XYZ file of C-alpha atoms in Angstrom:
647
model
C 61.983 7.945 40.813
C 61.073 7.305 36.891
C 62.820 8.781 34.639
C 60.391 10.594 32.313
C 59.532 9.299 28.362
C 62.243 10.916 25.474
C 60.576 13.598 23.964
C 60.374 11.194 20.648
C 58.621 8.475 22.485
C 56.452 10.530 24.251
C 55.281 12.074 20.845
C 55.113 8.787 19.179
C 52.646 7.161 21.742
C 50.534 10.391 21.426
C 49.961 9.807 17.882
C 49.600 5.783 18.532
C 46.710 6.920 20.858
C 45.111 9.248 18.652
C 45.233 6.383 15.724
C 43.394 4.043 17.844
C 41.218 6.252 19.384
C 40.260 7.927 15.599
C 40.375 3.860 14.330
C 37.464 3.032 17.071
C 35.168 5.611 16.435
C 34.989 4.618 12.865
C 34.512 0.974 13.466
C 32.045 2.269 15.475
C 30.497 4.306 12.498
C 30.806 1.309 10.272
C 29.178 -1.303 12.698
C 26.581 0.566 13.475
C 25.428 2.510 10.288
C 25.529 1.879 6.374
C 28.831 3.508 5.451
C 27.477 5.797 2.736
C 28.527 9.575 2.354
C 25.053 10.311 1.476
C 24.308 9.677 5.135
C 26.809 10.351 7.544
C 27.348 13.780 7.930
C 29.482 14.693 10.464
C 29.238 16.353 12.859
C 25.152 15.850 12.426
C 25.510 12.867 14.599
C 21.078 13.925 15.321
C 20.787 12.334 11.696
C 21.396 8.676 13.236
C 18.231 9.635 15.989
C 14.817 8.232 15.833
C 13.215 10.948 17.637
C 10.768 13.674 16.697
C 12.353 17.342 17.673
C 10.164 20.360 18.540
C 9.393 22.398 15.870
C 9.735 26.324 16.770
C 8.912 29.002 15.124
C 5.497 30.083 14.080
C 2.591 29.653 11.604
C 1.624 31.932 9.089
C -0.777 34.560 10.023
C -2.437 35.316 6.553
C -5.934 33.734 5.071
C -4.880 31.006 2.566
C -7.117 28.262 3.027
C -4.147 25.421 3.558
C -3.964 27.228 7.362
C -7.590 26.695 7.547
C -7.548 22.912 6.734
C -4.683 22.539 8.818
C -6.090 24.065 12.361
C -9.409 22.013 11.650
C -6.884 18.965 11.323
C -5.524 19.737 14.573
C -9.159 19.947 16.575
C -10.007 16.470 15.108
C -6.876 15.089 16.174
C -7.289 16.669 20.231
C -10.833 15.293 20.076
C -9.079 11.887 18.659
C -6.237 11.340 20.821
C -8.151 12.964 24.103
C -11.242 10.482 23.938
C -9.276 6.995 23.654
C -9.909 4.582 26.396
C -7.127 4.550 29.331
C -7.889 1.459 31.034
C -9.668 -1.953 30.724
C -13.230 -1.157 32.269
C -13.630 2.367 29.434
C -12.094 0.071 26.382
C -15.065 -2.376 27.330
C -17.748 0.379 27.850
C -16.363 1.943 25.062
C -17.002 -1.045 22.866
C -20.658 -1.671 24.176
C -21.103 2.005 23.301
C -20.231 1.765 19.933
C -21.060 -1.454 18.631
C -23.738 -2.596 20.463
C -22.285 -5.790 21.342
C -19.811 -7.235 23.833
C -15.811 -7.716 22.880
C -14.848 -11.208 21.445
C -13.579 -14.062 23.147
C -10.266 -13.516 23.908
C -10.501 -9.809 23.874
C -9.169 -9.671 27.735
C -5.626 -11.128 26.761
C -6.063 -9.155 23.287
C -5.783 -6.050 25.934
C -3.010 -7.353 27.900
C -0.921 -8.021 24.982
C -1.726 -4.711 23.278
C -0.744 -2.755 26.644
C 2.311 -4.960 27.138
C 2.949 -3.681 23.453
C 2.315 -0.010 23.809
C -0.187 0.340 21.790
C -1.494 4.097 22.226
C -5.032 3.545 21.286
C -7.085 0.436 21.792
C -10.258 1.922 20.663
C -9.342 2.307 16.996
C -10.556 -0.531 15.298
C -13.908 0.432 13.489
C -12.209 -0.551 10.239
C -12.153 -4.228 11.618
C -15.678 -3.548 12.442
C -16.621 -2.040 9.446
C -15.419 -4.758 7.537
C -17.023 -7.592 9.297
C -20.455 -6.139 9.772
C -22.092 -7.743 6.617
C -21.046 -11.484 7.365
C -23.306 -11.045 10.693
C -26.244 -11.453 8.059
C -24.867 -14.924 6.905
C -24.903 -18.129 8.763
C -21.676 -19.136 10.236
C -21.468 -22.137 8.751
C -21.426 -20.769 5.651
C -19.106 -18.253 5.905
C -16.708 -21.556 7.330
C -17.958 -23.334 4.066
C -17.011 -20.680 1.573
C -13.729 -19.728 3.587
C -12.675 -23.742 3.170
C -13.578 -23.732 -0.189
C -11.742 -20.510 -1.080
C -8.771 -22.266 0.004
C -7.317 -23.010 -3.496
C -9.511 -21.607 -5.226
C -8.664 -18.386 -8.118
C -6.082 -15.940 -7.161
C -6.871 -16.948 -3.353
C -4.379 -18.696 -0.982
C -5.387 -20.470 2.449
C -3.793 -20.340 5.798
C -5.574 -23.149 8.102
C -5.393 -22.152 12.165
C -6.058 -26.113 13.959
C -4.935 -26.192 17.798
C -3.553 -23.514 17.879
C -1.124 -24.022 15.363
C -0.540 -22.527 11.154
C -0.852 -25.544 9.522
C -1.084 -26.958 5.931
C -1.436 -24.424 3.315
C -2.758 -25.742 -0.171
C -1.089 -22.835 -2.123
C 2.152 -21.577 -1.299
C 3.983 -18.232 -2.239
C 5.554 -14.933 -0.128
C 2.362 -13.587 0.497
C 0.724 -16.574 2.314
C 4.522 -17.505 3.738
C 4.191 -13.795 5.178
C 1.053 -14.333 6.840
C 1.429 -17.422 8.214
C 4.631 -15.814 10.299
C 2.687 -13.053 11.070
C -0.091 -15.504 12.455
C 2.345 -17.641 14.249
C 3.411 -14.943 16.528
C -0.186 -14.914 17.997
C -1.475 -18.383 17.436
C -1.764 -19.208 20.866
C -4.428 -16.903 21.101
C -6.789 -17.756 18.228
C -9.459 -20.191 17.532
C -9.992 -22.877 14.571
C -10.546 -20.776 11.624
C -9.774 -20.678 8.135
C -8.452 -17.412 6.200
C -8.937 -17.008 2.484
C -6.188 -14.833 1.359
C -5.857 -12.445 -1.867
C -2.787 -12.919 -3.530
C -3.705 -10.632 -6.665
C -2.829 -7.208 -6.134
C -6.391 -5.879 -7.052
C -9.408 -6.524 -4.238
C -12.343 -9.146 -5.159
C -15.283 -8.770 -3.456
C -18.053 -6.242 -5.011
C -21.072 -6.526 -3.484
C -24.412 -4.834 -4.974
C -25.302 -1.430 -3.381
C -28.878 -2.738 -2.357
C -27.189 -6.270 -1.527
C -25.088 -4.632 1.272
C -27.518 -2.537 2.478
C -29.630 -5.740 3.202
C -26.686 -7.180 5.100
C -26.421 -4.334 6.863
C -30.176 -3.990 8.115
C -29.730 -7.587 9.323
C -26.741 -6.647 10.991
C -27.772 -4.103 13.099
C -30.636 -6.399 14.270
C -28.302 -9.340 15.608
C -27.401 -6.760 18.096
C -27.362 -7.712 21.916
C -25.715 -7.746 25.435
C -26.047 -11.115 26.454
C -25.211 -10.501 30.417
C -24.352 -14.501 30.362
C -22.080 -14.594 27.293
C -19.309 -16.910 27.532
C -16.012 -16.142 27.107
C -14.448 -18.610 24.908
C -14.806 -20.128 20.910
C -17.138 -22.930 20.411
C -14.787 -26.216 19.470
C -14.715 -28.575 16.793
C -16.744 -27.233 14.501
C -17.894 -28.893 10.856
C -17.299 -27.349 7.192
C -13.161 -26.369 8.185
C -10.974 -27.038 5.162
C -9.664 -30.653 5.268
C -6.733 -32.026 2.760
C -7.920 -34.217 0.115
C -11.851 -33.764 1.137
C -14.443 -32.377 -0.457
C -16.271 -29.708 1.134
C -20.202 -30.680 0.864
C -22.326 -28.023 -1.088
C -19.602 -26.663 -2.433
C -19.661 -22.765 -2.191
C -19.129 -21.404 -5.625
C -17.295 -17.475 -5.516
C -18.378 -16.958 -9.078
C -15.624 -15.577 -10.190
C -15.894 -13.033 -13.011
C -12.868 -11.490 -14.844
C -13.118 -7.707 -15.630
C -9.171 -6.881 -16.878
C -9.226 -4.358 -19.270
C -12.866 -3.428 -18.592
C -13.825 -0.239 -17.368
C -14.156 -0.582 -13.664
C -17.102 1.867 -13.284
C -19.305 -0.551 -15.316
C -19.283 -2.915 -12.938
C -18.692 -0.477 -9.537
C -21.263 1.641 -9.723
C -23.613 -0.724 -8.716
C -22.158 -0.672 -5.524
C -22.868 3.077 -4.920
C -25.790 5.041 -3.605
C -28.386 5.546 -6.169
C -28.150 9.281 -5.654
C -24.188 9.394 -5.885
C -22.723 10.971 -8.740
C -21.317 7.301 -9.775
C -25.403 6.850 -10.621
C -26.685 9.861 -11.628
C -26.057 11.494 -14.661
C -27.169 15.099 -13.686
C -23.887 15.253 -11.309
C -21.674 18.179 -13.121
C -17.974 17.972 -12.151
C -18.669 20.886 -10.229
C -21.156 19.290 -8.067
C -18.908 16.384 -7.245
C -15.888 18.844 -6.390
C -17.750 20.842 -3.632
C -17.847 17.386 -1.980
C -14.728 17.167 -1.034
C -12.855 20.433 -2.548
C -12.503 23.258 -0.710
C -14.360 25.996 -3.417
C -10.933 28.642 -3.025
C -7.648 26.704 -4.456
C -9.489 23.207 -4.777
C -7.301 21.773 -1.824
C -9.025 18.447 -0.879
C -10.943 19.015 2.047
C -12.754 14.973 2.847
C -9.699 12.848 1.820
C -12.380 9.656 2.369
C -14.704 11.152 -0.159
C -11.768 12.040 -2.684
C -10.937 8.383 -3.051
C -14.174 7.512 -3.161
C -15.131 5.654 -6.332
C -18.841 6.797 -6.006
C -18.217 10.174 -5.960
C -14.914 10.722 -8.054
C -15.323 7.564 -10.431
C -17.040 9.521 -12.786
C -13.965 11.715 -13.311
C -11.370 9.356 -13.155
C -12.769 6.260 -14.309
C -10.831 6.806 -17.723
C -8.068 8.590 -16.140
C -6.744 5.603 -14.061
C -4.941 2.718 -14.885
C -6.567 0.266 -12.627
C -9.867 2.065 -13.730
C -9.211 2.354 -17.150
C -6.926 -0.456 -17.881
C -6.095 -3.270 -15.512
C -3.452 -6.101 -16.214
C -5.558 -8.659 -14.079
C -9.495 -8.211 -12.148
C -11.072 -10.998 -10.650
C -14.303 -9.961 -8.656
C -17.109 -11.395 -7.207
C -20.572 -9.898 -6.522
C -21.356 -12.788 -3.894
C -20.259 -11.451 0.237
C -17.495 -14.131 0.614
C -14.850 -13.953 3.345
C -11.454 -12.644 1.353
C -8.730 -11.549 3.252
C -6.934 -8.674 0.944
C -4.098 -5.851 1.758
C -6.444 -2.788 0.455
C -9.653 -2.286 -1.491
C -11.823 0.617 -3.095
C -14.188 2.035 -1.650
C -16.778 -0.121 -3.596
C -15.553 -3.645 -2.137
C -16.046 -5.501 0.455
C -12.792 -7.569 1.102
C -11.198 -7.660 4.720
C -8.583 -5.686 4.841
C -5.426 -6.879 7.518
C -1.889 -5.109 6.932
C -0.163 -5.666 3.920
C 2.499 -8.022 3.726
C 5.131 -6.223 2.920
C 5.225 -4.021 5.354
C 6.439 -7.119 7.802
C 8.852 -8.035 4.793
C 12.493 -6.535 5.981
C 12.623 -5.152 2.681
C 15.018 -2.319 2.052
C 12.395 -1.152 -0.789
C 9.466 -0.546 1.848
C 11.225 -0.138 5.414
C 12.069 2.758 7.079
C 15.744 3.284 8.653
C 16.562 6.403 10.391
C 20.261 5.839 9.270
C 19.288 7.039 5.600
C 17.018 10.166 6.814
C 18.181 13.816 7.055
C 16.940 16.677 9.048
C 14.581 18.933 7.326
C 16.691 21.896 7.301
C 19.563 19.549 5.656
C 16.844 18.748 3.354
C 16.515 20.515 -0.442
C 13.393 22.144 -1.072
C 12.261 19.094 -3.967
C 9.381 16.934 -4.554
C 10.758 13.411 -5.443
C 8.987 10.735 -7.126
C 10.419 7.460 -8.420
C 8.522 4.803 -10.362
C 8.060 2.364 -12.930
C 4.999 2.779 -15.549
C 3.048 -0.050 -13.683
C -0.696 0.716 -13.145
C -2.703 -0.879 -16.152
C -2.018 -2.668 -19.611
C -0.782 0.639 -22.194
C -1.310 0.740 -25.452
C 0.221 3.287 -28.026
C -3.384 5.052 -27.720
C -4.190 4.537 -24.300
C -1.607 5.808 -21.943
C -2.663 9.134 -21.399
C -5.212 7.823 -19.597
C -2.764 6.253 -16.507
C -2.549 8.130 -13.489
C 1.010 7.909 -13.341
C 1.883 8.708 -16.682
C -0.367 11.763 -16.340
C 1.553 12.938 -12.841
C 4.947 12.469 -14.511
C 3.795 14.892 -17.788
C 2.204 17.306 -14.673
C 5.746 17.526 -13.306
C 7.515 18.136 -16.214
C 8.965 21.516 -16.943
C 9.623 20.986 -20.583
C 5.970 19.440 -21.131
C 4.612 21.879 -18.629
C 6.044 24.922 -21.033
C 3.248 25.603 -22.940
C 0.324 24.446 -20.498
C -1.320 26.466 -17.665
C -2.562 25.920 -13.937
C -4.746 27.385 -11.716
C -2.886 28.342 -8.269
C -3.588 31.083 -5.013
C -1.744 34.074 -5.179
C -1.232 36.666 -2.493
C -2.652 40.395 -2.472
C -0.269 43.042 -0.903
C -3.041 42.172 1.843
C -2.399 39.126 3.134
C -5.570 37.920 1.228
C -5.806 35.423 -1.334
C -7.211 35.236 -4.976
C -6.841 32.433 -7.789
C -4.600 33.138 -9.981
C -6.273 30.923 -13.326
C -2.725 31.407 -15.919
C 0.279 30.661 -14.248
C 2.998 28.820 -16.141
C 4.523 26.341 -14.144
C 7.871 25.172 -16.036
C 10.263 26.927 -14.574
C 8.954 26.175 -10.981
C 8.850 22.331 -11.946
C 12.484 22.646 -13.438
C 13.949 24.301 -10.430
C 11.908 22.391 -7.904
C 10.396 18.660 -8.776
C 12.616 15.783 -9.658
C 10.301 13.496 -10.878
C 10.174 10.435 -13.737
C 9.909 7.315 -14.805
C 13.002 4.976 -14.249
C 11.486 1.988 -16.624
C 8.622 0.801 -18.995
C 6.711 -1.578 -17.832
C 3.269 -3.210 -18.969
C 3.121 -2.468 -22.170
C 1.739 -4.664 -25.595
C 3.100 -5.398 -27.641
C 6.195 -3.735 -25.862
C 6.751 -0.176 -24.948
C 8.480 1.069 -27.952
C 6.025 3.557 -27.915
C 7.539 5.502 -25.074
C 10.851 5.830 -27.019
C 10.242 9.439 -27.873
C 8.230 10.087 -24.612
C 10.248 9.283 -21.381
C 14.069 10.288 -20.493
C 14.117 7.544 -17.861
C 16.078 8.705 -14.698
C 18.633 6.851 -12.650
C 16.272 4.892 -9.337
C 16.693 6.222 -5.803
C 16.680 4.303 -2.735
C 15.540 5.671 0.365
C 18.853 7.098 1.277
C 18.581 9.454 -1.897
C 14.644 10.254 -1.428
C 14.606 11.558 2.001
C 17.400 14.216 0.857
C 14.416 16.045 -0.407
C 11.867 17.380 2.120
C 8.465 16.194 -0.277
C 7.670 13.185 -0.870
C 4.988 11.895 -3.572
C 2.904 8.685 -2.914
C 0.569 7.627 -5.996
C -0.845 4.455 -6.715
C 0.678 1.476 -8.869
C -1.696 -0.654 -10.353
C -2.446 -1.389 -6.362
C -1.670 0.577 -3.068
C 1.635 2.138 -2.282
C 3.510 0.115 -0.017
C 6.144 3.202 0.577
C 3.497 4.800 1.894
C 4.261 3.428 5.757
C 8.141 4.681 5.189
C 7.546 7.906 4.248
C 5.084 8.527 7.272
C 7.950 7.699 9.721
C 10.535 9.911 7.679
C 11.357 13.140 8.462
C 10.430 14.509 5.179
C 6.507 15.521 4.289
C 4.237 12.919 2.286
C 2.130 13.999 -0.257
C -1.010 11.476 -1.148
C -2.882 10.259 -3.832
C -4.800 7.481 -4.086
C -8.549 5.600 -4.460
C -6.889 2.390 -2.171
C -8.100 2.001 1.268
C -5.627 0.474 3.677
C -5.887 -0.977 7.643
C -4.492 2.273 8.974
C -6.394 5.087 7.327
C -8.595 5.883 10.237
C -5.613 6.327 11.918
C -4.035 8.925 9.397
C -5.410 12.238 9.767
C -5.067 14.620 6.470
C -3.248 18.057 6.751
C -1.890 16.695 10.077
C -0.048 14.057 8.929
C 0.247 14.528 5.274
C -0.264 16.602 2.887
C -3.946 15.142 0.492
C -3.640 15.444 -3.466
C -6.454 15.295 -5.427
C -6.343 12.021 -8.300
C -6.565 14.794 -10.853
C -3.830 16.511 -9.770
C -4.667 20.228 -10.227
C -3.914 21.166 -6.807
C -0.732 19.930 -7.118
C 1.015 23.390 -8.419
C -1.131 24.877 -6.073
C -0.070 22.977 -2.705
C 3.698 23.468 -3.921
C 3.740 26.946 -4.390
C 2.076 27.547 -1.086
C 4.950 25.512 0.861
C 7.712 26.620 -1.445
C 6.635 29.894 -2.018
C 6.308 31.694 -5.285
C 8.615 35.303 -5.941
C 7.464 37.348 -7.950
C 9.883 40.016 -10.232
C 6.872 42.509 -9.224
C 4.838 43.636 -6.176
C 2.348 40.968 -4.859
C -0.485 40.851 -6.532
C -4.113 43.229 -5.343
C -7.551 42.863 -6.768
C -6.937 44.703 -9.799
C -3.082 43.824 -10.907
C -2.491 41.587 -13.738
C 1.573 41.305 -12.478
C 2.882 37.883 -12.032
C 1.649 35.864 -9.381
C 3.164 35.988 -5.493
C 2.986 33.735 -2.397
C 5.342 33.672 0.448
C 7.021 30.664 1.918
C 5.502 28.434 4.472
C 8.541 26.002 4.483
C 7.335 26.048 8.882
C 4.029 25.075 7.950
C 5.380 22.298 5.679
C 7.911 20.827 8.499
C 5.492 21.129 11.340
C 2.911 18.521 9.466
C 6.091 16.104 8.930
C 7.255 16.207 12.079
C 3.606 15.221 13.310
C 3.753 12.958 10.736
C 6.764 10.936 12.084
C 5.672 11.446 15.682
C 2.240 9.555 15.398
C 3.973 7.192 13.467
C 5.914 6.034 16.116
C 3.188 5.515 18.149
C 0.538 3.914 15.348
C 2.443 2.694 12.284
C 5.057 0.638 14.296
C 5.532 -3.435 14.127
C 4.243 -4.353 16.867
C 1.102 -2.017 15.914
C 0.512 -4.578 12.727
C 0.589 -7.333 15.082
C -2.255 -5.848 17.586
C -4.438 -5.060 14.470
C -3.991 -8.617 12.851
C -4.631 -10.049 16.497
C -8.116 -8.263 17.182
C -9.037 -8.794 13.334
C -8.879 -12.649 13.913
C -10.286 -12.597 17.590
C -13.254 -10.799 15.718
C -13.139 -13.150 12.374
C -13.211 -16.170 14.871
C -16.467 -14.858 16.109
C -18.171 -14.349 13.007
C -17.828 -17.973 11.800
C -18.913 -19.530 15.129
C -21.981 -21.272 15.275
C -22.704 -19.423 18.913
C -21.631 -16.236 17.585
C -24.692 -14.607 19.490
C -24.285 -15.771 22.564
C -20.485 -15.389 23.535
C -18.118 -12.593 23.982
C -16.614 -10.717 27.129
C -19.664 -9.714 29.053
C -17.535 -8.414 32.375
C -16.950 -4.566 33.404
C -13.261 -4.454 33.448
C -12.560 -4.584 36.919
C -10.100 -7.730 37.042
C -7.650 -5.657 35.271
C -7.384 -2.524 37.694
C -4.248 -3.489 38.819
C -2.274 -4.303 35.570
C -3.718 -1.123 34.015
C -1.925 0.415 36.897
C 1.462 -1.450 36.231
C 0.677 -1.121 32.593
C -0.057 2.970 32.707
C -1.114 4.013 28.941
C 1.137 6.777 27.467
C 0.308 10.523 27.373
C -1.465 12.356 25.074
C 0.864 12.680 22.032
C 2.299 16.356 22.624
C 2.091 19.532 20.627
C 5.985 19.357 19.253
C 5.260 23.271 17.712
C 6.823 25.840 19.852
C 4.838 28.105 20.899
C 2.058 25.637 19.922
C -1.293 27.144 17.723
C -4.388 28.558 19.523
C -7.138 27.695 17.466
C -7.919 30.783 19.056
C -5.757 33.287 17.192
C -6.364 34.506 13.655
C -4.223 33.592 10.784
């Protein structure tokens, strides 16, 4: 028989264990997450978890106009995600449908690899479309003439695609290094082509109103169903980019620089005639009820509220890439320019940024450095530099951002006045045109500048101004459960970030990106108007508003009252970060730049008319079944809304 341990032993090897045991689980902390006591939280181990959580509890039942914009979200969306395509032979009808023309070569493997890569919708790719439609009015061979001699041309990079292979590049920087990865991950798949890429910030292409129209007539003609379309590119064709040749008739982009101009000059030629951008007898009014709801002024057509032809009036003076831009280089001529976002005047192609495959703490999401709402503080954050246009000692009041940073501030704010919605003691809902927003910026937005930038000579000026705050990463933004996103003197690229957060994202912007038809306002964020007046009103509604006094009734002149609707606020981020997953991921960018090319190649091919996939879909009945698409993304609010009930 053993004798037993001495009591001493026995006690020391129970410590021992409990050293090594405590010693591992740290190491485990430490390999697998930032060690930062910002982040870990124990015993919140759900903080380190990339999943979307049901939201329970339940919405507001009162008439504010926010619940209105939100259920009307929600019905889009079902009709959305209910009508995609859920196997080969519907994506193919589906295209016929709505474009009047077969898929592109290649669009059979395009399928296969999107499945293979989860993609949730395959039928979302009218912005490709949308794009592309005016080069069907121009001969192939010149859009392949232009695109070679764009290759080194102004502000423009190239990326050459020969067998199958990236090859030579005649300009060389991040952006173009970026693409030409992205590229190489689905080179096998793509024909001879060359890519003119933007490597200013600001889009180039502004095409004439009446110009594009043209283009598009023609377009819509070219339409067929050719039932003996052939399936594959057209080989070695002429006018591709060749090193150390000249490219005959050489295709001139007549460039023409407009930095420092006032953008409107030269964009309203690109609008409707009877848009407010051309027509003097628009009133502010009128051009509000287009895309304002008429009680609170909540933006109710997030398109048409970055839409230069009907808001350019208004801001064209109160935006720095309006009003002031450090570099413009446009074109009126329809040449093929690859760019990462545009207005709504140009006519660039847009493909997905290239930052957003850059592993680039500044821009990428990690789960690691993201909280739970409830362990969230009720705060709007905003971080920035004064980037967005060349300031002058006279001039920056006119920048967007400068103008959102003196909206936020309670000590600017202190003697200024907003319009907001306050609450009757019945239920209802009336403006409220005096409230005095300091203290609720002071105890609720942390907002500023955290350095001058752009500025001649320098930015002395701002001496007096700004009290520039400390930057936050990430780890320090998502502690807040709102989240700002307002233009530079380009797009956002945080914007992709704070849609897979767990915290709510609040936009404004005039930028169109590759992903906004995907992006559905009030369902998965929160729309600001470029002026900003709704912003006081927005924040009071998810914050809520006490008042010293009863709620307000028709008649009372007390101080303005709104309740909470914190539930409201967390049930749009969590849809937020839920569709993200599904639309906004890696391999989504990948599947986007993939079709975009496919579609690109068959634009510049000489038999553009008479190939494509003509076939029903049949062929792939049995990897759609091994390849089953994923449900219907599900309601994560418990119990969910009946657009029945009233609210």
């Amino acid at each position: 028989m053993l004798s037993p341990f001495p009591r001493n032993r026995r006690a020391f090897y129970l410590v021992l264990v409990c050293a090594v045991t405590s010693i591992c689980f740290i190491n485990l902390l430490v390999l697998t997450h930032t060690v930062d006591d910002s982040v870990i939280r124990l015993p919140n181990l759900s903080l380190f978890t990339a999943t979307t959580n049901p939201v329970i509890g339940q919405y507001a039942h009162d008439e504010h106009p926010i619940g209105d914009l939100m259920k009307e979200a929600n019905r889009k969306w079902l009709v959305y995600d209910n009508s995609r395509s859920t196997n080969f032979r519907r994506t193919v009808a589906k295209y016929r449908e709505k474009y009047g023309r077969h898929p592109p070569p290649g669009f059979k493997e395009w399928y296969m690899f999107a499945r293979k890569k989860k993609a949730h919708n395959v039928d979302d790719f009218q912005q490709i479309t949308g794009d592309l439609r005016p080069f069907w009015a121009v001969p192939p061979a010149e859009i392949r003439q232009m695109a070679a001699e764009l290759q080194s041309s102004d502000g423009i990079a190239g990326v050459q695609i020969r067998n199958k292979k990236v090859v030579y590049s005649p300009v060389e920087g991040w952006r173009v290094e970026t693409l030409r990865e992205s590229i190489n991950r689905i080179v096998q798949y793509l024909p001879d082509m060359d890519i003119a890429l933007n490597i200013m910030d600001q889009p180039r292409v502004m095409v004439s109103f009446e110009d594009t129209q043209e283009y598009l007539r023609t377009e819509a003609l070219t339409r067929s169903l050719p039932s003996d379309a052939q399936d594959r590119f057209t080989p070695d064709m002429n006018y591709l980019y060749k090193k150390d040749s000249n490219i005959e008739e050489r295709a001139d982009p007549s460039w023409t620089s407009i930095a420092g101009k006032l953008y409107m000059d030269f964009a309203k030629e690109s609008c409707d005639p009877h848009s407010p951008a051309r027509n003097e007898n628009f009133a502010l009014q009128d051009a509000d009820r287009l895309y304002k709801s008429s009680s609170g002024g909540f933006v109710t057509n997030f398109t048409a509220s970055s839409d230069l032809c009907t808001v350019g009036p208004v801001l064209g003076k109160n935006h720095g890439f309006l009003f002031s831009a450090s570099s413009n280089l446009i074109t009126r001529k329809l040449i093929p320019v690859f760019s990462e976002c545009k207005v709504s005047v140009n006519n660039d192609i847009l493909f997905p940024a290239n930052m957003y495959f850059l592993n680039d703490k500044r821009y990428v999401y990690n789960s690691r450095h993201d909280y739970e709402w409830q362990d969230k503080a009720d705060t709007l954050i905003w971080r920035g530099v004064t980037s967005g246009g060349v300031q002058l000692a006279d001039n920056w009041q006119h920048m967007h951002r400068q103008r959102f940073v003196h909206t936020t501030n309670g000590t600017e704010m202190s003697s200024e006045t907003v319009s907001i919605l306050s609450e009757t003691n019945l239920g209802q809902y009336r403006t409220y045109p005096s409230f005095n927003p300091s203290n609720f910026s002071l105890d609720h937005f942390d907002v500023g500048f955290t350095e001058a930038w752009g500025c001649i000579p320098n930015c002395s000026f701002y001496d007096d101004v700004w009290t520039y705050k400390k930057p936050k990463d990430f780890s320090e933004q998502f502690k807040a459960k709102y989240l700002v996103d307002i233009d530079g003197h380009s797009f956002s690229g945080r914007w992709r970030a704070f849609q897979l957060s767990k915290s709510l994202g609040i936009k404004a912007t005039i930028f169109r990106e590759w992903h906004d038809s995907r992006l559905f306002p009030w369902r998965h964020f929160v729309p600001m108007d470029n002026r900003y007046d709704d912003l006081y009103g927005l924040m009071t509604y998810f914050l809520g508003l006490d008042s010293p006094a009863s709620p307000v009734d028709a008649l009372s002149t007390s101080e303005p009252h709104i309740k909470s609707h914190d539930f409201e606020a967390e049930v749009i981020a969590s849809q937020s970060r839920e569709w993200a997953q599904h639309a906004l991921r890696n391999e989504d960018l990948d599947i986007y730049l993939y079709l975009l090319l496919l579609e690109y190649g068959r634009i510049i091919d000489d038999n553009r008319d008479s190939i494509g996939y003509s076939g029903d879909g049949s062929e792939l009945d049995d990897f759609d079944d091994q390849y089953p698409f994923s449900p219907a993304i599900r309601d994560i609010v418990t119990p969910p809304l009946s657009f029945t009930d009233e609210q």
